mmCIF file of C-alpha atoms in Angstrom:
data_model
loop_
_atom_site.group_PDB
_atom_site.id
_atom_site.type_symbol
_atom_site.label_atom_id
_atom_site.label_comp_id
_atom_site.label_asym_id
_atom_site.label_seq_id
_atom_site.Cartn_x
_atom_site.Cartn_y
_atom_site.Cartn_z
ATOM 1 C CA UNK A 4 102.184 72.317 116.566
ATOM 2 C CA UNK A 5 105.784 70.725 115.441
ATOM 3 C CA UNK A 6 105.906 72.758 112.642
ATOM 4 C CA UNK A 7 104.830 75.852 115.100
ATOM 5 C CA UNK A 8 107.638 75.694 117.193
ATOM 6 C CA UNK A 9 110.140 74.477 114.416
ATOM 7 C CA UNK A 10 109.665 77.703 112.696
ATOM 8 C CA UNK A 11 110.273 79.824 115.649
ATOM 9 C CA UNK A 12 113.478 77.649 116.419
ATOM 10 C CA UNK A 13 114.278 77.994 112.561
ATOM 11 C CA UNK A 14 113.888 81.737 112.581
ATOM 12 C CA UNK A 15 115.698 82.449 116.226
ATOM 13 C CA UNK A 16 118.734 80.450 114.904
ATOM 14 C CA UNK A 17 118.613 82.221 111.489
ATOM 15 C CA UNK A 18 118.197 78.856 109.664
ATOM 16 C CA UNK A 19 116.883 80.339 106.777
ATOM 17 C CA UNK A 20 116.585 76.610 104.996
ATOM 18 C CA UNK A 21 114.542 75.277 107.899
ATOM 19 C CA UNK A 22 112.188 78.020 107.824
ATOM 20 C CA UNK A 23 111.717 77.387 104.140
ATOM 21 C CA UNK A 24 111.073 73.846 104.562
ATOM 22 C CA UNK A 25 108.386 74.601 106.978
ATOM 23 C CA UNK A 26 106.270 76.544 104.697
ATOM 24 C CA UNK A 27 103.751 75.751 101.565
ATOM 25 C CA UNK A 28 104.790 77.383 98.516
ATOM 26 C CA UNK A 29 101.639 79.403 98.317
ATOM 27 C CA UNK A 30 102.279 80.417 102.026
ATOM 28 C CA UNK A 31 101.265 84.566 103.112
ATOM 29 C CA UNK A 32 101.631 86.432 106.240
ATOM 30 C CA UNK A 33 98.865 89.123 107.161
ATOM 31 C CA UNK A 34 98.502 91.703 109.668
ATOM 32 C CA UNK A 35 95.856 93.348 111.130
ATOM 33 C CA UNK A 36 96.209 96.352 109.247
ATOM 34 C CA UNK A 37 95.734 94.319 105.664
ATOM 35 C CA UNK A 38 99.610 94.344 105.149
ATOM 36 C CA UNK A 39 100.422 91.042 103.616
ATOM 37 C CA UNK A 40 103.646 89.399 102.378
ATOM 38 C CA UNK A 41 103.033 86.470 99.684
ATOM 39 C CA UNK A 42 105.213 83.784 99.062
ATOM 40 C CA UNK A 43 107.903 82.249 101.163
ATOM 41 C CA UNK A 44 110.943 83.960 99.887
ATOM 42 C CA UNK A 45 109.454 87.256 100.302
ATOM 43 C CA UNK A 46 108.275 85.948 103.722
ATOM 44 C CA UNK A 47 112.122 84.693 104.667
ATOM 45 C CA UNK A 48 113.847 88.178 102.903
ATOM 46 C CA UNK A 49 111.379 90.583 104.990
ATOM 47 C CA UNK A 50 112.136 88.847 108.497
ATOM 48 C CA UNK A 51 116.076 89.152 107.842
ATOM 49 C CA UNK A 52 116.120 92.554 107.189
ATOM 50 C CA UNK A 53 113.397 93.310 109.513
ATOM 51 C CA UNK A 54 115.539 91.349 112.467
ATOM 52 C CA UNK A 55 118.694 93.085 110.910
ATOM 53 C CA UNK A 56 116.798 96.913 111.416
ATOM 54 C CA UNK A 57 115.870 95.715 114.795
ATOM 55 C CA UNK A 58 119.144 94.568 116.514
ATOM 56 C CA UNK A 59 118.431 90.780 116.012
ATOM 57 C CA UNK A 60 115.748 89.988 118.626
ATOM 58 C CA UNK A 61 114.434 86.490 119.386
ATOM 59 C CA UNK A 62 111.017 85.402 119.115
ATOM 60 C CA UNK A 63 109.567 84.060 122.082
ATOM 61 C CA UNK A 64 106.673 81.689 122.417
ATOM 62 C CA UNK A 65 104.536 81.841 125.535
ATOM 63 C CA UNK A 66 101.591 79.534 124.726
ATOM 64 C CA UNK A 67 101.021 77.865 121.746
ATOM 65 C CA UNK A 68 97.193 76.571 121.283
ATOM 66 C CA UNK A 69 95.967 73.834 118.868
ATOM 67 C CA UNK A 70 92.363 75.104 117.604
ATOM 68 C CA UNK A 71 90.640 72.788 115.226
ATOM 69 C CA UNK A 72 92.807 72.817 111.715
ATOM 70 C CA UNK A 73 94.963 76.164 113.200
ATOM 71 C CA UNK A 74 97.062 77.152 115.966
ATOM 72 C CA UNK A 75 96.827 80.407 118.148
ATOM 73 C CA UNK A 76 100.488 81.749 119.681
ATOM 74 C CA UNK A 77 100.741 84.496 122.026
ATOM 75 C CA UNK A 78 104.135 85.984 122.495
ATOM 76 C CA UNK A 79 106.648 88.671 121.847
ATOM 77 C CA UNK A 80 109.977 89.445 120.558
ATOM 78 C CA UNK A 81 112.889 89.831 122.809
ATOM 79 C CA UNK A 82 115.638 92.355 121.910
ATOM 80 C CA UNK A 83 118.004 94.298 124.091
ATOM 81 C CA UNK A 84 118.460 97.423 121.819
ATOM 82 C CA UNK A 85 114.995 98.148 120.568
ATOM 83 C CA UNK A 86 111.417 98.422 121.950
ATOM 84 C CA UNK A 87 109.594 95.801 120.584
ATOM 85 C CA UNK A 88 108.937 93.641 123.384
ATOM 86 C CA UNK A 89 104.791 94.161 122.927
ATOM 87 C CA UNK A 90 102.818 91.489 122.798
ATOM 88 C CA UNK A 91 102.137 89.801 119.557
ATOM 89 C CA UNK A 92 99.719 87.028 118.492
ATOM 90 C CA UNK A 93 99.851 84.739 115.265
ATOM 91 C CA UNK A 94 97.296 82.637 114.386
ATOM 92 C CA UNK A 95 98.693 79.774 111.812
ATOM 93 C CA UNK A 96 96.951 77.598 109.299
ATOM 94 C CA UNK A 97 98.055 74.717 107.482
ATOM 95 C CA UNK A 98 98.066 73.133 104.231
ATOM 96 C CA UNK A 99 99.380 69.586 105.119
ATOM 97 C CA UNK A 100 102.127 69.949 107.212
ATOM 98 C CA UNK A 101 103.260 73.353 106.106
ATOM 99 C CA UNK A 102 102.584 76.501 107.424
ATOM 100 C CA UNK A 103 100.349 78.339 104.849
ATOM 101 C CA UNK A 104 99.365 81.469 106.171
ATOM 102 C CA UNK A 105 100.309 83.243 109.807
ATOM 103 C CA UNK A 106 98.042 86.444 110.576
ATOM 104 C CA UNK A 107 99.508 88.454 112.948
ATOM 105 C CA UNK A 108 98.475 91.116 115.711
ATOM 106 C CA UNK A 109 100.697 93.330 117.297
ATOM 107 C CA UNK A 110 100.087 95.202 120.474
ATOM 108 C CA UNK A 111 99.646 99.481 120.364
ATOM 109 C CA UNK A 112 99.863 98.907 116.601
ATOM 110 C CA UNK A 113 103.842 97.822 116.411
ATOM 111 C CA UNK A 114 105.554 97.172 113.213
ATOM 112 C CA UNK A 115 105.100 94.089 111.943
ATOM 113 C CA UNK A 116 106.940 91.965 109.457
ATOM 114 C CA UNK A 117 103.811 92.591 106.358
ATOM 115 C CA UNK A 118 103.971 95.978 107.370
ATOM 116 C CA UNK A 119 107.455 96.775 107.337
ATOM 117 C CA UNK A 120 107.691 94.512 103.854
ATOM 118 C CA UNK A 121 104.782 96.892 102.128
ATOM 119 C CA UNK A 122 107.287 100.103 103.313
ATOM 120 C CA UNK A 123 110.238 98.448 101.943
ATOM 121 C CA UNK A 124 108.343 98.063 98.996
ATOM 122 C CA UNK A 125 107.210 101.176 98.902
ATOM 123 C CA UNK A 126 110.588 102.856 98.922
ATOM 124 C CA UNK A 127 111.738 100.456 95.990
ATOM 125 C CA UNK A 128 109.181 102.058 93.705
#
């Protein structure tokens, strides 16, 4: 669970360092859609620009679950000057003490950080 909420304190103060630190280097994020982001510096570039499109919100933890070998996190993000204030889920698992993988659900289908990395991507082409 440390490394749970260390991320989320990493990412809300834009530590981009500390996130690293927190994550294996074979580490992926997933949506429910089958969007995925591999590797950690892919990971860490898609959430700045994705916070940057979005008018900096904070991520906000409202439970945070230990589950066997993973850990379940409902929450949201909380922004001012954009509606994305849905509720999300993550579900992280481990490899060691780093975060390997986080699969994420968003509520009504909202953009999420895999998604919006596979349209950046898409535009780059």
């Amino acid at each position: 669970m440390r490394a749970v909420t260390a991320i989320g304190d990493a990412i809300n103060r834009r530590d981009w360092n500390a996130a690293k630190g927190l994550l294996s280097p074979n580490f992926s994020m997933a949506d429910q859609s089958g969007n995925e982001v591999i590797g950690p510096d892919e990971f860490l570039i898609s959430v700045r620009e994705f916070y940057d499109i979005l008018g900096d919100p904070k991520l906000v933890f409202d439970s945070i679950d230990p589950n066997r070998e993973e850990v379940l996190v409902r929450g949201h993000l909380e922004d001012t000057t954009s509606n994305v204030r849905s509720a999300t889920m993550w579900r992280f698992l481990f490899d060691g003490p780093l975060i390997s993988r986080i699969e994420v659900t968003r509520a009504n289908n909202e953009m999420t950080v895999p998604r919006f990395a596979a349209a950046r991507r898409a535009t780059a082409d």
